[in-house]
C-alpha positions as protocol buffer text, in pm:
chain_id: "A"
residue {
  index: 1
  type: UNK
  ca { x: 1 y: 3 z: -4 }
}
residue {
  index: 2
  type: UNK
  ca { x: 270 y: 246 z: 85 }
}
residue {
  index: 3
  type: UNK
  ca { x: 456 y: 178 z: -254 }
}
residue {
  index: 4
  type: UNK
  ca { x: 114 y: 251 z: -421 }
}
residue {
  index: 5
  type: UNK
  ca { x: 110 y: 588 z: -242 }
}
residue {
  index: 6
  type: UNK
  ca { x: 457 y: 672 z: -328 }
}
residue {
  index: 7
  type: UNK
  ca { x: 417 y: 567 z: -706 }
}
residue {
  index: 8
  type: UNK
  ca { x: 108 y: 803 z: -710 }
}
residue {
  index: 9
  type: UNK
  ca { x: 283 y: 1076 z: -546 }
}
residue {
  index: 10
  type: UNK
  ca { x: 574 y: 1059 z: -799 }
}
residue {
  index: 11
  type: UNK
  ca { x: 329 y: 1035 z: -1096 }
}
residue {
  index: 12
  type: UNK
  ca { x: 148 y: 1353 z: -968 }
}
residue {
  index: 13
  type: UNK
  ca { x: 471 y: 1550 z: -913 }
}
residue {
  index: 14
  type: UNK
  ca { x: 590 y: 1461 z: -1269 }
}
residue {
  index: 15
  type: UNK
  ca { x: 247 y: 1559 z: -1429 }
}
residue {
  index: 16
  type: UNK
  ca { x: 227 y: 1878 z: -1217 }
}
residue {
  index: 17
  type: UNK
  ca { x: 558 y: 1997 z: -1093 }
}
residue {
  index: 18
  type: UNK
  ca { x: 421 y: 2333 z: -949 }
}
residue {
  index: 19
  type: UNK
  ca { x: 148 y: 2172 z: -740 }
}
residue {
  index: 20
  type: UNK
  ca { x: 128 y: 2266 z: -361 }
}
residue {
  index: 21
  type: UNK
  ca { x: 177 y: 2007 z: -85 }
}
residue {
  index: 22
  type: UNK
  ca { x: -182 y: 2058 z: 33 }
}
residue {
  index: 23
  type: UNK
  ca { x: -320 y: 1984 z: -335 }
}
residue {
  index: 24
  type: UNK
  ca { x: -84 y: 1705 z: -379 }
}
residue {
  index: 25
  type: UNK
  ca { x: -185 y: 1518 z: -72 }
}
residue {
  index: 26
  type: UNK
  ca { x: -559 y: 1590 z: -140 }
}
residue {
  index: 27
  type: UNK
  ca { x: -515 y: 1473 z: -481 }
}
residue {
  index: 28
  type: UNK
  ca { x: -326 y: 1144 z: -387 }
}
residue {
  index: 29
  type: UNK
  ca { x: -559 y: 1078 z: -98 }
}
residue {
  index: 30
  type: UNK
  ca { x: -871 y: 1091 z: -348 }
}
residue {
  index: 31
  type: UNK
  ca { x: -694 y: 865 z: -612 }
}
residue {
  index: 32
  type: UNK
  ca { x: -551 y: 590 z: -378 }
}
residue {
  index: 33
  type: UNK
  ca { x: -851 y: 617 z: -129 }
}
residue {
  index: 34
  type: UNK
  ca { x: -634 y: 632 z: 185 }
}
residue {
  index: 35
  type: UNK
  ca { x: -642 y: 921 z: 456 }
}
residue {
  index: 36
  type: UNK
  ca { x: -446 y: 1229 z: 416 }
}
residue {
  index: 37
  type: UNK
  ca { x: -224 y: 1139 z: 681 }
}
residue {
  index: 38
  type: UNK
  ca { x: -79 y: 838 z: 516 }
}
residue {
  index: 39
  type: UNK
  ca { x: -13 y: 1040 z: 208 }
}
residue {
  index: 40
  type: UNK
  ca { x: 137 y: 1328 z: 399 }
}
residue {
  index: 41
  type: UNK
  ca { x: 375 y: 1055 z: 590 }
}
residue {
  index: 42
  type: UNK
  ca { x: 482 y: 907 z: 262 }
}
residue {
  index: 43
  type: UNK
  ca { x: 544 y: 1242 z: 93 }
}
residue {
  index: 44
  type: UNK
  ca { x: 758 y: 1344 z: 385 }
}
residue {
  index: 45
  type: UNK
  ca { x: 957 y: 1013 z: 365 }
}
residue {
  index: 46
  type: UNK
  ca { x: 994 y: 1077 z: -10 }
}
residue {
  index: 47
  type: UNK
  ca { x: 1124 y: 1419 z: 75 }
}
residue {
  index: 48
  type: UNK
  ca { x: 1381 y: 1298 z: 344 }
}
residue {
  index: 49
  type: UNK
  ca { x: 1510 y: 1039 z: 92 }
}
residue {
  index: 50
  type: UNK
  ca { x: 1555 y: 1326 z: -169 }
}
residue {
  index: 51
  type: UNK
  ca { x: 1311 y: 1165 z: -420 }
}
residue {
  index: 52
  type: UNK
  ca { x: 1093 y: 1489 z: -413 }
}
residue {
  index: 53
  type: UNK
  ca { x: 1179 y: 1843 z: -372 }
}
residue {
  index: 54
  type: UNK
  ca { x: 954 y: 2078 z: -182 }
}
residue {
  index: 55
  type: UNK
  ca { x: 983 y: 2447 z: -200 }
}
residue {
  index: 56
  type: UNK
  ca { x: 801 y: 2736 z: -90 }
}
residue {
  index: 57
  type: UNK
  ca { x: 736 y: 3061 z: -275 }
}
residue {
  index: 58
  type: UNK
  ca { x: 676 y: 3310 z: 10 }
}
residue {
  index: 59
  type: UNK
  ca { x: 765 y: 3633 z: -211 }
}
residue {
  index: 60
  type: UNK
  ca { x: 568 y: 3840 z: -437 }
}
residue {
  index: 61
  type: UNK
  ca { x: 849 y: 4100 z: -501 }
}
residue {
  index: 62
  type: UNK
  ca { x: 1198 y: 4189 z: -423 }
}
residue {
  index: 63
  type: UNK
  ca { x: 1114 y: 4324 z: -83 }
}
residue {
  index: 64
  type: UNK
  ca { x: 917 y: 4024 z: 11 }
}
residue {
  index: 65
  type: UNK
  ca { x: 1215 y: 3795 z: -89 }
}
residue {
  index: 66
  type: UNK
  ca { x: 1462 y: 3989 z: 119 }
}
residue {
  index: 67
  type: UNK
  ca { x: 1216 y: 3965 z: 421 }
}
residue {
  index: 68
  type: UNK
  ca { x: 1162 y: 3598 z: 392 }
}
residue {
  index: 69
  type: UNK
  ca { x: 1365 y: 3305 z: 514 }
}
residue {
  index: 70
  type: UNK
  ca { x: 1514 y: 3281 z: 167 }
}
residue {
  index: 71
  type: UNK
  ca { x: 1676 y: 3628 z: 203 }
}
residue {
  index: 72
  type: UNK
  ca { x: 1808 y: 3562 z: 540 }
}
residue {
  index: 73
  type: UNK
  ca { x: 2169 y: 3502 z: 404 }
}
residue {
  index: 74
  type: UNK
  ca { x: 2183 y: 3856 z: 270 }
}
residue {
  index: 75
  type: UNK
  ca { x: 2104 y: 4012 z: 625 }
}
residue {
  index: 76
  type: UNK
  ca { x: 2350 y: 3769 z: 809 }
}
residue {
  index: 77
  type: UNK
  ca { x: 2630 y: 3846 z: 558 }
}
residue {
  index: 78
  type: UNK
  ca { x: 2547 y: 4225 z: 590 }
}
residue {
  index: 79
  type: UNK
  ca { x: 2560 y: 4181 z: 967 }
}
residue {
  index: 80
  type: UNK
  ca { x: 2904 y: 4019 z: 967 }
}
residue {
  index: 81
  type: UNK
  ca { x: 3033 y: 4295 z: 746 }
}
residue {
  index: 82
  type: UNK
  ca { x: 2904 y: 4573 z: 968 }
}
residue {
  index: 83
  type: UNK
  ca { x: 3025 y: 4386 z: 1301 }
}
residue {
  index: 84
  type: UNK
  ca { x: 3369 y: 4362 z: 1137 }
}
residue {
  index: 85
  type: UNK
  ca { x: 3366 y: 4742 z: 1056 }
}
residue {
  index: 86
  type: UNK
  ca { x: 3267 y: 4832 z: 1412 }
}
residue {
  index: 87
  type: UNK
  ca { x: 3528 y: 4584 z: 1550 }
}
residue {
  index: 88
  type: UNK
  ca { x: 3781 y: 4748 z: 1364 }
}
residue {
  index: 89
  type: UNK
  ca { x: 3649 y: 5097 z: 1470 }
}
residue {
  index: 90
  type: UNK
  ca { x: 3579 y: 5045 z: 1823 }
}
residue {
  index: 91
  type: UNK
  ca { x: 3805 y: 4778 z: 1960 }
}
residue {
  index: 92
  type: UNK
  ca { x: 4163 y: 4905 z: 2022 }
}
residue {
  index: 93
  type: UNK
  ca { x: 4310 y: 4652 z: 2256 }
}
residue {
  index: 94
  type: UNK
  ca { x: 4228 y: 4437 z: 2544 }
}
residue {
  index: 95
  type: UNK
  ca { x: 4071 y: 4079 z: 2545 }
}
residue {
  index: 96
  type: UNK
  ca { x: 3808 y: 4189 z: 2291 }
}
residue {
  index: 97
  type: UNK
  ca { x: 4111 y: 4234 z: 2036 }
}
residue {
  index: 98
  type: UNK
  ca { x: 4065 y: 3857 z: 1939 }
}
residue {
  index: 99
  type: UNK
  ca { x: 3708 y: 3918 z: 1822 }
}
residue {
  index: 100
  type: UNK
  ca { x: 3848 y: 4200 z: 1606 }
}
residue {
  index: 101
  type: UNK
  ca { x: 4099 y: 3959 z: 1468 }
}
residue {
  index: 102
  type: UNK
  ca { x: 3837 y: 3688 z: 1387 }
}
residue {
  index: 103
  type: UNK
  ca { x: 3598 y: 3930 z: 1232 }
}
residue {
  index: 104
  type: UNK
  ca { x: 3878 y: 4116 z: 1035 }
}
residue {
  index: 105
  type: UNK
  ca { x: 4001 y: 3779 z: 902 }
}
residue {
  index: 106
  type: UNK
  ca { x: 3652 y: 3677 z: 798 }
}
residue {
  index: 107
  type: UNK
  ca { x: 3604 y: 4004 z: 630 }
}
residue {
  index: 108
  type: UNK
  ca { x: 3928 y: 3996 z: 443 }
}
residue {
  index: 109
  type: UNK
  ca { x: 3954 y: 3631 z: 359 }
}
residue {
  index: 110
  type: UNK
  ca { x: 3596 y: 3509 z: 318 }
}
residue {
  index: 111
  type: UNK
  ca { x: 3351 y: 3769 z: 247 }
}
residue {
  index: 112
  type: UNK
  ca { x: 3454 y: 3932 z: -80 }
}
residue {
  index: 113
  type: UNK
  ca { x: 3470 y: 3590 z: -235 }
}
residue {
  index: 114
  type: UNK
  ca { x: 3152 y: 3469 z: -91 }
}
residue {
  index: 115
  type: UNK
  ca { x: 2959 y: 3757 z: -209 }
}
residue {
  index: 116
  type: UNK
  ca { x: 3109 y: 3709 z: -563 }
}
residue {
  index: 117
  type: UNK
  ca { x: 3011 y: 3353 z: -569 }
}
residue {
  index: 118
  type: UNK
  ca { x: 2665 y: 3429 z: -451 }
}
residue {
  index: 119
  type: UNK
  ca { x: 2662 y: 3682 z: -752 }
}
residue {
  index: 120
  type: UNK
  ca { x: 2786 y: 3431 z: -1003 }
}
residue {
  index: 121
  type: UNK
  ca { x: 2575 y: 3134 z: -885 }
}
residue {
  index: 122
  type: UNK
  ca { x: 2257 y: 3272 z: -753 }
}
residue {
  index: 123
  type: UNK
  ca { x: 2046 y: 2961 z: -768 }
}
residue {
  index: 124
  type: UNK
  ca { x: 2246 y: 2801 z: -501 }
}
residue {
  index: 125
  type: UNK
  ca { x: 2239 y: 2447 z: -633 }
}
residue {
  index: 126
  type: UNK
  ca { x: 2525 y: 2486 z: -912 }
}
residue {
  index: 127
  type: UNK
  ca { x: 2792 y: 2426 z: -645 }
}
residue {
  index: 128
  type: UNK
  ca { x: 2828 y: 2189 z: -365 }
}
residue {
  index: 129
  type: UNK
  ca { x: 2884 y: 2357 z: -18 }
}
residue {
  index: 130
  type: UNK
  ca { x: 3254 y: 2244 z: 6 }
}
residue {
  index: 131
  type: UNK
  ca { x: 3309 y: 2392 z: -346 }
}
residue {
  index: 132
  type: UNK
  ca { x: 3128 y: 2710 z: -256 }
}
residue {
  index: 133
  type: UNK
  ca { x: 3352 y: 2750 z: 55 }
}
residue {
  index: 134
  type: UNK
  ca { x: 3680 y: 2679 z: -125 }
}
residue {
  index: 135
  type: UNK
  ca { x: 3586 y: 2914 z: -407 }
}
residue {
  index: 136
  type: UNK
  ca { x: 3491 y: 3180 z: -158 }
}
residue {
  index: 137
  type: UNK
  ca { x: 3824 y: 3166 z: 9 }
}
residue {
  index: 138
  type: UNK
  ca { x: 4020 y: 3153 z: -319 }
}
residue {
  index: 139
  type: UNK
  ca { x: 3840 y: 3445 z: -470 }
}
residue {
  index: 140
  type: UNK
  ca { x: 3879 y: 3654 z: -152 }
}
residue {
  index: 141
  type: UNK
  ca { x: 4252 y: 3585 z: -180 }
}
residue {
  index: 142
  type: UNK
  ca { x: 4234 y: 3741 z: -526 }
}
residue {
  index: 143
  type: UNK
  ca { x: 3986 y: 4021 z: -476 }
}
residue {
  index: 144
  type: UNK
  ca { x: 4157 y: 4176 z: -146 }
}
residue {
  index: 145
  type: UNK
  ca { x: 4501 y: 4229 z: -313 }
}
residue {
  index: 146
  type: UNK
  ca { x: 4325 y: 4388 z: -608 }
}
residue {
  index: 147
  type: UNK
  ca { x: 4147 y: 4640 z: -369 }
}
residue {
  index: 148
  type: UNK
  ca { x: 4471 y: 4710 z: -223 }
}
residue {
  index: 149
  type: UNK
  ca { x: 4640 y: 4742 z: -566 }
}
residue {
  index: 150
  type: UNK
  ca { x: 4369 y: 5007 z: -670 }
}
residue {
  index: 151
  type: UNK
  ca { x: 4400 y: 5184 z: -334 }
}
residue {
  index: 152
  type: UNK
  ca { x: 4768 y: 5219 z: -399 }
}
residue {
  index: 153
  type: UNK
  ca { x: 4706 y: 5453 z: -671 }
}
residue {
  index: 154
  type: UNK
  ca { x: 4471 y: 5672 z: -485 }
}
residue {
  index: 155
  type: UNK
  ca { x: 4522 y: 5965 z: -267 }
}
residue {
  index: 156
  type: UNK
  ca { x: 4418 y: 5758 z: 32 }
}
residue {
  index: 157
  type: UNK
  ca { x: 4691 y: 5480 z: -4 }
}
residue {
  index: 158
  type: UNK
  ca { x: 4694 y: 5154 z: 178 }
}
residue {
  index: 159
  type: UNK
  ca { x: 4588 y: 5206 z: 525 }
}
residue {
  index: 160
  type: UNK
  ca { x: 4339 y: 5044 z: 757 }
}
residue {
  index: 161
  type: UNK
  ca { x: 4054 y: 5264 z: 708 }
}
residue {
  index: 162
  type: UNK
  ca { x: 4045 y: 5296 z: 327 }
}
residue {
  index: 163
  type: UNK
  ca { x: 4095 y: 4914 z: 294 }
}
residue {
  index: 164
  type: UNK
  ca { x: 3817 y: 4844 z: 557 }
}
residue {
  index: 165
  type: UNK
  ca { x: 3591 y: 5084 z: 379 }
}
residue {
  index: 166
  type: UNK
  ca { x: 3658 y: 4972 z: 17 }
}
residue {
  index: 167
  type: UNK
  ca { x: 3640 y: 4606 z: 99 }
}
residue {
  index: 168
  type: UNK
  ca { x: 3309 y: 4654 z: 296 }
}
residue {
  index: 169
  type: UNK
  ca { x: 3169 y: 4871 z: -10 }
}
residue {
  index: 170
  type: UNK
  ca { x: 3276 y: 4597 z: -255 }
}
residue {
  index: 171
  type: UNK
  ca { x: 3131 y: 4316 z: -48 }
}
residue {
  index: 172
  type: UNK
  ca { x: 2808 y: 4511 z: -5 }
}
residue {
  index: 173
  type: UNK
  ca { x: 2765 y: 4585 z: -375 }
}
residue {
  index: 174
  type: UNK
  ca { x: 2826 y: 4234 z: -468 }
}
residue {
  index: 175
  type: UNK
  ca { x: 2584 y: 4089 z: -200 }
}
residue {
  index: 176
  type: UNK
  ca { x: 2317 y: 4350 z: -331 }
}
residue {
  index: 177
  type: UNK
  ca { x: 2366 y: 4221 z: -677 }
}
residue {
  index: 178
  type: UNK
  ca { x: 2341 y: 3872 z: -573 }
}
residue {
  index: 179
  type: UNK
  ca { x: 2021 y: 3945 z: -376 }
}
residue {
  index: 180
  type: UNK
  ca { x: 1879 y: 4112 z: -688 }
}
residue {
  index: 181
  type: UNK
  ca { x: 1985 y: 3813 z: -894 }
}
residue {
  index: 182
  type: UNK
  ca { x: 1840 y: 3556 z: -654 }
}
residue {
  index: 183
  type: UNK
  ca { x: 1531 y: 3741 z: -621 }
}
residue {
  index: 184
  type: UNK
  ca { x: 1479 y: 3739 z: -999 }
}
residue {
  index: 185
  type: UNK
  ca { x: 1542 y: 3360 z: -992 }
}
residue {
  index: 186
  type: UNK
  ca { x: 1282 y: 3292 z: -726 }
}
residue {
  index: 187
  type: UNK
  ca { x: 1019 y: 3526 z: -874 }
}
residue {
  index: 188
  type: UNK
  ca { x: 1077 y: 3375 z: -1212 }
}
residue {
  index: 189
  type: UNK
  ca { x: 1002 y: 3031 z: -1051 }
}
residue {
  index: 190
  type: UNK
  ca { x: 703 y: 3160 z: -877 }
}
residue {
  index: 191
  type: UNK
  ca { x: 560 y: 3301 z: -1197 }
}
residue {
  index: 192
  type: UNK
  ca { x: 608 y: 2993 z: -1397 }
}
residue {
  index: 193
  type: UNK
  ca { x: 414 y: 2784 z: -1107 }
}
residue {
  index: 194
  type: UNK
  ca { x: 142 y: 3038 z: -1061 }
}
residue {
  index: 195
  type: UNK
  ca { x: 37 y: 3168 z: -1392 }
}
């Protein structure tokens, strides 16, 4: 009986890829003639095994995307950037100096590359998490010296505050571009499913 429910679920998902979970459970329950709870349980088991993908589409526009759980990454990375700027400006010495070191290293060795990777691969499923981490570190090691090279030819020179400001601005610009690209992707998926 469970295999019949699973087969019907898979058939329905193939026929209607944009069906909601509630519609799917109701349809399979009606076709197979079993209570909705059994169908919901089998659907959950298929989801845990990775046989089906369940996605939500909570956003209607870019603002809703940024305020949804899908846009949480944007606020976390902006928060880390802001925390590193504040740590550099406010922490001079003492036991909190280690927080400054950690946040500074994160801002220098990870965040620029991470923001570029998010911009280049907005869907999120093109790279595995380990590949994303390795590329973020590698690209940060390429972007940060380029920022320093550009600053060398400006009147500000290579000092702490200009490097901090330019790295933060570059990271924020890339993160905002990534957020726009990601929201476009999610909105296009929503429009395909709900026309």
